[in-house]
mmCIF file of N, CA and C in Angstrom:
data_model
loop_
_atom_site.group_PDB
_atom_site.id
_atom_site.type_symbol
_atom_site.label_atom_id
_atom_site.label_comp_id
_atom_site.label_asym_id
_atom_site.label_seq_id
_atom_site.Cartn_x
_atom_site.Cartn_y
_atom_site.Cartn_z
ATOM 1 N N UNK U 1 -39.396 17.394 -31.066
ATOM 2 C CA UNK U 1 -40.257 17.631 -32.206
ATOM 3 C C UNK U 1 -40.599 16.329 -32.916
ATOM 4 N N UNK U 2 -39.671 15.117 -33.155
ATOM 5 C CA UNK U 2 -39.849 14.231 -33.558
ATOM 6 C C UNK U 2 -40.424 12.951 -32.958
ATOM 7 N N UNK U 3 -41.230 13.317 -31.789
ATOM 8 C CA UNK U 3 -41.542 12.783 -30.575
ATOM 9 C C UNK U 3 -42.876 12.403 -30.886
ATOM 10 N N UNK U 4 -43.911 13.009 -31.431
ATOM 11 C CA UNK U 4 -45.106 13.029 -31.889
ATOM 12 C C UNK U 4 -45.237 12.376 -33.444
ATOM 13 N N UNK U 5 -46.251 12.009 -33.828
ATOM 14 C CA UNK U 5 -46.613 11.251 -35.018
ATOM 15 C C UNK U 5 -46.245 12.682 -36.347
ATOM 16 N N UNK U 6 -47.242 13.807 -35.432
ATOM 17 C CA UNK U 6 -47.198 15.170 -36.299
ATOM 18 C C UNK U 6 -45.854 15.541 -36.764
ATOM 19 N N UNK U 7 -44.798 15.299 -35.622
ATOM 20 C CA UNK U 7 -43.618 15.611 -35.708
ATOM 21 C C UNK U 7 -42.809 15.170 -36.725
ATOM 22 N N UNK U 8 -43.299 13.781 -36.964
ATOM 23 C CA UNK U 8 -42.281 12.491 -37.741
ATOM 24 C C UNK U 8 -42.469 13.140 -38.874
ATOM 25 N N UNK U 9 -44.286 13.541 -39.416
ATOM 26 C CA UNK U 9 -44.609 14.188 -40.458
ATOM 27 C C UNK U 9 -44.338 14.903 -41.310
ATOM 28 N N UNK U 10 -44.031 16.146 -40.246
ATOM 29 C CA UNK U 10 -43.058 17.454 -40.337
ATOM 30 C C UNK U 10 -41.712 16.707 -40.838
ATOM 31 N N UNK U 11 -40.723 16.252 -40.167
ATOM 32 C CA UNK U 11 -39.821 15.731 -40.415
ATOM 33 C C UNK U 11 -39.683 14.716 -42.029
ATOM 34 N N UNK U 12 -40.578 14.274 -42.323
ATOM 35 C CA UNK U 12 -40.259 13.607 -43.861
ATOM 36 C C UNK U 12 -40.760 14.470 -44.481
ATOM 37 N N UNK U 13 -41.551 15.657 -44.228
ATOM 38 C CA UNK U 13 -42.342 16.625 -45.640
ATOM 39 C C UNK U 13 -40.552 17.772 -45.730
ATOM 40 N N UNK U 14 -40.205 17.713 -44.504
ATOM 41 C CA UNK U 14 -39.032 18.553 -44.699
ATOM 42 C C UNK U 14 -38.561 17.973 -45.200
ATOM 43 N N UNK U 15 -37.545 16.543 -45.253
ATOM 44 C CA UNK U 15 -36.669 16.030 -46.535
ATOM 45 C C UNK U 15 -36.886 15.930 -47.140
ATOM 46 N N UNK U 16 -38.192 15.253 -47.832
ATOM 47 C CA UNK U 16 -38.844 15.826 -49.266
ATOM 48 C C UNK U 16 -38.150 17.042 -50.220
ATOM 49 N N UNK U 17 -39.000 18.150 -48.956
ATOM 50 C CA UNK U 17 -38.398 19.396 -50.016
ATOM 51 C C UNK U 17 -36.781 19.418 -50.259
ATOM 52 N N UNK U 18 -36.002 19.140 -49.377
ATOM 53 C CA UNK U 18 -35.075 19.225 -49.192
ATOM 54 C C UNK U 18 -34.055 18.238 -50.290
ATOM 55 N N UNK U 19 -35.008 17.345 -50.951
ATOM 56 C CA UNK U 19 -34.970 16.689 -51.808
ATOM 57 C C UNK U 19 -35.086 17.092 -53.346
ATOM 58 N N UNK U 20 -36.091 17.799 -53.358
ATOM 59 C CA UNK U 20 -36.340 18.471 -54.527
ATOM 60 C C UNK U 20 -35.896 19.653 -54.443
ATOM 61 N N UNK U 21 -35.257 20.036 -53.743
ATOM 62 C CA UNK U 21 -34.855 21.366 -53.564
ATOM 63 C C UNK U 21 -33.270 21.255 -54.287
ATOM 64 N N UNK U 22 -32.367 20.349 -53.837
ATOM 65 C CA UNK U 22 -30.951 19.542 -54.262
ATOM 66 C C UNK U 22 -31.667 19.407 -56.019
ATOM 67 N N UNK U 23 -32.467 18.513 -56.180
ATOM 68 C CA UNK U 23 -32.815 17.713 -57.211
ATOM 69 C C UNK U 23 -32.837 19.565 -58.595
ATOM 70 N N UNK U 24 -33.284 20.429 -58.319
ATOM 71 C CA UNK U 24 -33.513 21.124 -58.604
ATOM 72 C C UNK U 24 -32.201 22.174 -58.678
ATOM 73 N N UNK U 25 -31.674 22.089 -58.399
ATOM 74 C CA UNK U 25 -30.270 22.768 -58.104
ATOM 75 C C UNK U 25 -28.927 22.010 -58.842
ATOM 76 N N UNK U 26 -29.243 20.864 -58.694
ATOM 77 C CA UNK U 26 -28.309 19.616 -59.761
ATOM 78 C C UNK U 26 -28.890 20.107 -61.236
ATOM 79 N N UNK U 27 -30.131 19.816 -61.228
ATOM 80 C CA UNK U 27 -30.163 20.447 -62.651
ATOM 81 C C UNK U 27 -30.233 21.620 -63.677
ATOM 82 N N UNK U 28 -30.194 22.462 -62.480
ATOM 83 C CA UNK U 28 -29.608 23.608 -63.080
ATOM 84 C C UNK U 28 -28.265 23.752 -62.959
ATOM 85 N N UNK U 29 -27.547 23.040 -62.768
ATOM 86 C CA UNK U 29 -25.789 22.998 -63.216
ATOM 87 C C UNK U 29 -25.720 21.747 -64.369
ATOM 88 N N UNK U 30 -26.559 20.428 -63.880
ATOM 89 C CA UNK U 30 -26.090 19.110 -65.341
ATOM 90 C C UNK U 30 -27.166 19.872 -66.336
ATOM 91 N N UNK U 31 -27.795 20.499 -66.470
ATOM 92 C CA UNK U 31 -28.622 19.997 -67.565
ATOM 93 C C UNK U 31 -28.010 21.269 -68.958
ATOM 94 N N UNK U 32 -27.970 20.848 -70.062
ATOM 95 C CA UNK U 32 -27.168 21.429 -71.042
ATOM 96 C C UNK U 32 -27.933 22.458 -71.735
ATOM 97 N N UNK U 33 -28.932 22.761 -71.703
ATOM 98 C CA UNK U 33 -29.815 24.167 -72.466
ATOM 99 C C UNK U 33 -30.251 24.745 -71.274
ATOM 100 N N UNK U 34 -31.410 25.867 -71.612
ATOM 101 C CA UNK U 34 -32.005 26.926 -71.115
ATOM 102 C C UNK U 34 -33.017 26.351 -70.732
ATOM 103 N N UNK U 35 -34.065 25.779 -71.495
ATOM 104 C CA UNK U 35 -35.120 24.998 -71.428
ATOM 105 C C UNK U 35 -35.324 24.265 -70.625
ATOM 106 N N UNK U 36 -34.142 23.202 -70.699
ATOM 107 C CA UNK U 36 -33.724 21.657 -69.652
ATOM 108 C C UNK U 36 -33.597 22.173 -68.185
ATOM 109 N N UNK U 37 -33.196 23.545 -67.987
ATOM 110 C CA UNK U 37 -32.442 24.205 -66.724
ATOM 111 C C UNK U 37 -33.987 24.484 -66.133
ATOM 112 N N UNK U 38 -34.353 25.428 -66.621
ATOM 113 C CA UNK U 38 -36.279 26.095 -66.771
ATOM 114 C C UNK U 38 -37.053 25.226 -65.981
ATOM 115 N N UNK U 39 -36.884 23.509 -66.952
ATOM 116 C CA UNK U 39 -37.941 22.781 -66.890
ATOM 117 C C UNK U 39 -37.790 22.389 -65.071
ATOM 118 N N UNK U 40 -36.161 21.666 -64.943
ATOM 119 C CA UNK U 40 -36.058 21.150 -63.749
ATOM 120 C C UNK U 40 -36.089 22.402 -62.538
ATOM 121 N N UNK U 41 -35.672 23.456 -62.359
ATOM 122 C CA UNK U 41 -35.900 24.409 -61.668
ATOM 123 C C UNK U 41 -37.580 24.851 -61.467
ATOM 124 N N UNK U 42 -38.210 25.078 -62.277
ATOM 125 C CA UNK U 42 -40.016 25.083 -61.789
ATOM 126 C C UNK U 42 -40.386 24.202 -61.051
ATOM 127 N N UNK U 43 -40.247 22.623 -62.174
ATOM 128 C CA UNK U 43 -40.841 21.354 -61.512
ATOM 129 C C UNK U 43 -40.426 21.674 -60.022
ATOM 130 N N UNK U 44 -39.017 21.350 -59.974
ATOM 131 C CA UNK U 44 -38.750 20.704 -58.871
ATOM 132 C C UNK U 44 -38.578 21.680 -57.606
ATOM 133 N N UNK U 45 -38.558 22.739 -57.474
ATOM 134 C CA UNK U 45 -38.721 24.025 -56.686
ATOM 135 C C UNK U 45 -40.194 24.373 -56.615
ATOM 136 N N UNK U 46 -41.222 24.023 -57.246
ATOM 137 C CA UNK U 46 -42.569 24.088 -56.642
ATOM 138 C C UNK U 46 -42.798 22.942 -55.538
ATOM 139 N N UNK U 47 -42.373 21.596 -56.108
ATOM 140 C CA UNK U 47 -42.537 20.407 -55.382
ATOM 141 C C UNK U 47 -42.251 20.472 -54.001
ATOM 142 N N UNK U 48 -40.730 20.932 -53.700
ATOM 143 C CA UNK U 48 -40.213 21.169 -52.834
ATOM 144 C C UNK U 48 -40.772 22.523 -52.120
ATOM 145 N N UNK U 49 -40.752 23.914 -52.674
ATOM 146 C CA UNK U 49 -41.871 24.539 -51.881
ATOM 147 C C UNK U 49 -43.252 23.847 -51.184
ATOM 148 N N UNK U 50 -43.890 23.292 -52.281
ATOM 149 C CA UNK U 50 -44.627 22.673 -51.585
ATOM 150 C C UNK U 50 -44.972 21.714 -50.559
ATOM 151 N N UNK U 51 -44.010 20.873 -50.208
ATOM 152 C CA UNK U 51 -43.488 20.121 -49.160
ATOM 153 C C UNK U 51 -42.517 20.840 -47.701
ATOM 154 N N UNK U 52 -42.219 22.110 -48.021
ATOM 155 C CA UNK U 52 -42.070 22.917 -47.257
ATOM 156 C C UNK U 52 -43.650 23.361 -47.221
ATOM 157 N N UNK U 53 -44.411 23.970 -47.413
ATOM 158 C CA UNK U 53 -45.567 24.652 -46.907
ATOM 159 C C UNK U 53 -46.413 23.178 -46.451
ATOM 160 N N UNK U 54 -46.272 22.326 -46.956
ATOM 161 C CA UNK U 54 -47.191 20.893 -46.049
ATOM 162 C C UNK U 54 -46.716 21.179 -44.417
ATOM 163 N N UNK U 55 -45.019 20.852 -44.448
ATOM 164 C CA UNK U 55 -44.531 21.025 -43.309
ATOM 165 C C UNK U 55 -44.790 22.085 -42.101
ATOM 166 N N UNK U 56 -44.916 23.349 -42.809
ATOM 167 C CA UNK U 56 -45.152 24.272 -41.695
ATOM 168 C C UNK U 56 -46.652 24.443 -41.335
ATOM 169 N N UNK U 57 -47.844 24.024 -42.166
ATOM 170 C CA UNK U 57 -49.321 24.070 -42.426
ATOM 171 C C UNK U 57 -49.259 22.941 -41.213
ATOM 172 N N UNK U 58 -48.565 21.599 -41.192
ATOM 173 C CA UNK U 58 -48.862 20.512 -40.435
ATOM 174 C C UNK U 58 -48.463 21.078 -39.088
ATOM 175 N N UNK U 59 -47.414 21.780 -38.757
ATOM 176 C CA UNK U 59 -46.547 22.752 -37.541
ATOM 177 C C UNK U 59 -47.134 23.725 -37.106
ATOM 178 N N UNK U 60 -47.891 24.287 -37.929
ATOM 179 C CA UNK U 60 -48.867 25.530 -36.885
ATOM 180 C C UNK U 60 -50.405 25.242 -36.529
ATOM 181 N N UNK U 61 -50.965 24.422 -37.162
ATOM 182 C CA UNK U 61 -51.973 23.871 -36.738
ATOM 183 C C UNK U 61 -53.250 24.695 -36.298
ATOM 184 N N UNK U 62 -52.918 25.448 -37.029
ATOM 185 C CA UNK U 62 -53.870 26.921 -37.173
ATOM 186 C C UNK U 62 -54.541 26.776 -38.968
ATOM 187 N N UNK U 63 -55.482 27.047 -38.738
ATOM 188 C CA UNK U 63 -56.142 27.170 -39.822
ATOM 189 C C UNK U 63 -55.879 28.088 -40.963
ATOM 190 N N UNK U 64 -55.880 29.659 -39.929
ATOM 191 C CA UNK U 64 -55.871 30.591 -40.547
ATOM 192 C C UNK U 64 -54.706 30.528 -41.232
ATOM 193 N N UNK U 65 -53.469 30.247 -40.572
ATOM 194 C CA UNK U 65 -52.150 30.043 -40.572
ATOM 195 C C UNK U 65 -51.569 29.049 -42.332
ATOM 196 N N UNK U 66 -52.688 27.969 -41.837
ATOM 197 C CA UNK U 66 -52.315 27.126 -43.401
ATOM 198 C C UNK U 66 -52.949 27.752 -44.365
ATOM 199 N N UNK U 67 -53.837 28.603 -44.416
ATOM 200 C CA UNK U 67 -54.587 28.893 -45.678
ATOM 201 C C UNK U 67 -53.991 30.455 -45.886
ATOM 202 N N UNK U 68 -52.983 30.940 -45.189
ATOM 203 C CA UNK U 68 -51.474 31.514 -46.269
ATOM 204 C C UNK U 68 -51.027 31.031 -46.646
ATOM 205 N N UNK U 69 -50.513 30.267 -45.614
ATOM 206 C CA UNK U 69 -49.743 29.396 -46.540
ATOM 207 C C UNK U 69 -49.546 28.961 -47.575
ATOM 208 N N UNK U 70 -50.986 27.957 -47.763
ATOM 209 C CA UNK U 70 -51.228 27.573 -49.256
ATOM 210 C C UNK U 70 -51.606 28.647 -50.375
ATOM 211 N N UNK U 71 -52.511 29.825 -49.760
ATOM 212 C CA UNK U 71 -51.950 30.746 -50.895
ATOM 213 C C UNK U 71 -50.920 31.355 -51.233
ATOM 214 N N UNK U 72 -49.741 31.489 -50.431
ATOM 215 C CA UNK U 72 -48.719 32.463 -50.992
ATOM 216 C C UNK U 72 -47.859 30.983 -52.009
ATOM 217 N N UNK U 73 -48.111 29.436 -51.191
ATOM 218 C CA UNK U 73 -47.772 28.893 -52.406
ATOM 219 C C UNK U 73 -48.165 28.446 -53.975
ATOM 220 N N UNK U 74 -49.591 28.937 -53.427
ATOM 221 C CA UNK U 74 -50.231 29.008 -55.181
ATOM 222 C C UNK U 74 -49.778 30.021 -55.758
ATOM 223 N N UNK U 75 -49.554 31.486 -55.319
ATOM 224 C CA UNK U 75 -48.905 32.643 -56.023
ATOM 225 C C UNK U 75 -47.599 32.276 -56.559
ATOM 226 N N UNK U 76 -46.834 31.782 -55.507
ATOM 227 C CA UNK U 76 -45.628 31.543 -55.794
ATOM 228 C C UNK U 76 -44.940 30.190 -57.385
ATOM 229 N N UNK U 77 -46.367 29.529 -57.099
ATOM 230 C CA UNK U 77 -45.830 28.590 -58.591
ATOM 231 C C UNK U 77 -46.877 28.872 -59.814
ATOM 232 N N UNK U 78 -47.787 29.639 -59.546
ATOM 233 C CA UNK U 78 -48.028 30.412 -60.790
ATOM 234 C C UNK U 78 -47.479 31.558 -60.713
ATOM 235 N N UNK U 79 -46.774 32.486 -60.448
ATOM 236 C CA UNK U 79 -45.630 33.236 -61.072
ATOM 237 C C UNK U 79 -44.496 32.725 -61.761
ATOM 238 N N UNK U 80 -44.089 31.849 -60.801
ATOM 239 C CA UNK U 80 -42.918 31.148 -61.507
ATOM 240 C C UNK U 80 -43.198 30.424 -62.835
ATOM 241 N N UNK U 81 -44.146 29.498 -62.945
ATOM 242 C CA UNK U 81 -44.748 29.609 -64.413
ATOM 243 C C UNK U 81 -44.434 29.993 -65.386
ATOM 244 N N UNK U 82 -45.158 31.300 -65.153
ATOM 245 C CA UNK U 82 -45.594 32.837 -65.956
ATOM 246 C C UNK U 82 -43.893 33.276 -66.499
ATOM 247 N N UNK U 83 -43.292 33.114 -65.503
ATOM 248 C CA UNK U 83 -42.267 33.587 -65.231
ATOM 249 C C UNK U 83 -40.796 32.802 -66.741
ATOM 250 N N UNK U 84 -41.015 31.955 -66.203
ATOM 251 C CA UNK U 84 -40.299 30.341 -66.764
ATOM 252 C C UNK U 84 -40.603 30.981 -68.520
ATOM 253 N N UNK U 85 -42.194 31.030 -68.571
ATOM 254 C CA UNK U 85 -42.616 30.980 -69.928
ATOM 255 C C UNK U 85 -42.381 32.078 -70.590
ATOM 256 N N UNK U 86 -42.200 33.079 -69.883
ATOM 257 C CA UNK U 86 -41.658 34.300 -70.545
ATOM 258 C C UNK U 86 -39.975 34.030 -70.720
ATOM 259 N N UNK U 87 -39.537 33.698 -70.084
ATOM 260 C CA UNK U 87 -37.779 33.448 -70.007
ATOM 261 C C UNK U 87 -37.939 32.746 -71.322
ATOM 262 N N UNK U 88 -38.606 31.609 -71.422
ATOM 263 C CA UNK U 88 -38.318 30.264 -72.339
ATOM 264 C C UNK U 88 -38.416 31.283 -74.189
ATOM 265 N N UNK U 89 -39.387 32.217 -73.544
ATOM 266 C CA UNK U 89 -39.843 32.429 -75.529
ATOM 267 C C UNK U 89 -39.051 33.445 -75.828
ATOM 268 N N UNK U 90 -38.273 34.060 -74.554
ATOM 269 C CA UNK U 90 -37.469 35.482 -75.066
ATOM 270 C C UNK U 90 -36.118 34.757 -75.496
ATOM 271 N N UNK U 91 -35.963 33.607 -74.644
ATOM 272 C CA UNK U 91 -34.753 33.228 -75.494
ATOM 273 C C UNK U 91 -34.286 33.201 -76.762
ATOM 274 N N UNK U 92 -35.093 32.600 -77.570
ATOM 275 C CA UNK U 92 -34.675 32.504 -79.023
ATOM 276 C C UNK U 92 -34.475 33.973 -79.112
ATOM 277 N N UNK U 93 -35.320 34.797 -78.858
ATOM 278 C CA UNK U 93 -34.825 36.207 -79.230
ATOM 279 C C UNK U 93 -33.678 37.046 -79.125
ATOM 280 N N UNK U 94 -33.027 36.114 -78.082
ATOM 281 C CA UNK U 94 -31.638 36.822 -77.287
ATOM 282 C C UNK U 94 -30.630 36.043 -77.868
ATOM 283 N N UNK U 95 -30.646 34.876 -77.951
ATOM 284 C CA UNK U 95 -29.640 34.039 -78.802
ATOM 285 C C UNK U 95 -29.553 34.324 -80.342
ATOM 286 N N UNK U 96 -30.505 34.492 -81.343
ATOM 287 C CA UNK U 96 -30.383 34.712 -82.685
ATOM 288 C C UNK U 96 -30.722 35.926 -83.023
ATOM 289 N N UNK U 97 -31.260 36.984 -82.357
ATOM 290 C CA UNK U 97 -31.410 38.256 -82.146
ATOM 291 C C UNK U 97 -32.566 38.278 -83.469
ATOM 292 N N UNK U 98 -33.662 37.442 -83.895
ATOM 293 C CA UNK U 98 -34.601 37.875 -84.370
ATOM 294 C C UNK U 98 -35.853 36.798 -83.677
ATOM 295 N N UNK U 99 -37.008 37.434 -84.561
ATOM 296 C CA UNK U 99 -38.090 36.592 -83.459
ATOM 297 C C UNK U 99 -38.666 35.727 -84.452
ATOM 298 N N UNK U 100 -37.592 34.890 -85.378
ATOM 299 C CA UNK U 100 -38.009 33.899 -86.022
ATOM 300 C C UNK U 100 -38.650 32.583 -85.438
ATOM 301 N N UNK U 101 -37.542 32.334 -84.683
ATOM 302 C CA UNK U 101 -37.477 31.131 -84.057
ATOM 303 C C UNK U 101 -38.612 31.399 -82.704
ATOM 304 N N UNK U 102 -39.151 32.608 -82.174
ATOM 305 C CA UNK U 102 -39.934 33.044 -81.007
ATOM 306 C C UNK U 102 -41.621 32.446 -81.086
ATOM 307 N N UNK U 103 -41.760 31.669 -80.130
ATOM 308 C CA UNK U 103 -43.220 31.734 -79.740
ATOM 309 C C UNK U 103 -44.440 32.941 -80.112
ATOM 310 N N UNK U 104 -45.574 33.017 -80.894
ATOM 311 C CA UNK U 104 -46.418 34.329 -80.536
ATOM 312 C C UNK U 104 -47.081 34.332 -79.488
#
């Protein structure tokens, strides 16, 4: 597999993710709030999805094939988003149990 130029390709878009994938996982254990945890888990788990879907888009070499790809990874980091931002504003609500401190 690593025999071809395509291959080598494949091969650094995979450590990449595999990079941000760790990077993303460290900081959801070091990082000390909800927020800090949020922030590095989106960032760095889209990045890395996304360097996984480079990888397999560059590996099937099908058209049709990459353009799931790239949409199920556009779904996938605008949910997570969506997702993140709803977590982030319910917090205050769950920690002080009023919606003083809450986003409208």
């Amino acid at each position: 597999m690593l025999t071809s130029p395509a291959g080598v390709l494949v091969g650094v878009c995979l450590a990449c993710a595999m990079v941000f994938f760790v990077a993303g996982t460290v900081g959801l254990y070091r990082f000390p709030d909800l927020h800090s945890r949020l922030h590095a888990l989106t960032k760095a788990d889209n990045v890395g999805l996304g360097f996984l879907v480079l990888a397999l888009m560059i590996h099937s070499r099908s058209i049709n094939h990459s353009l799931k790809l790239a949409f199920i990874w556009l779904l996938v980091a605008s949910s997570s988003a969506v997702l993140c931002f709803l977590i982030a504003c319910a917090y205050p609500v769950a920690e002080t149990g009023s919606k003083a401190n809450a986003r409208d």
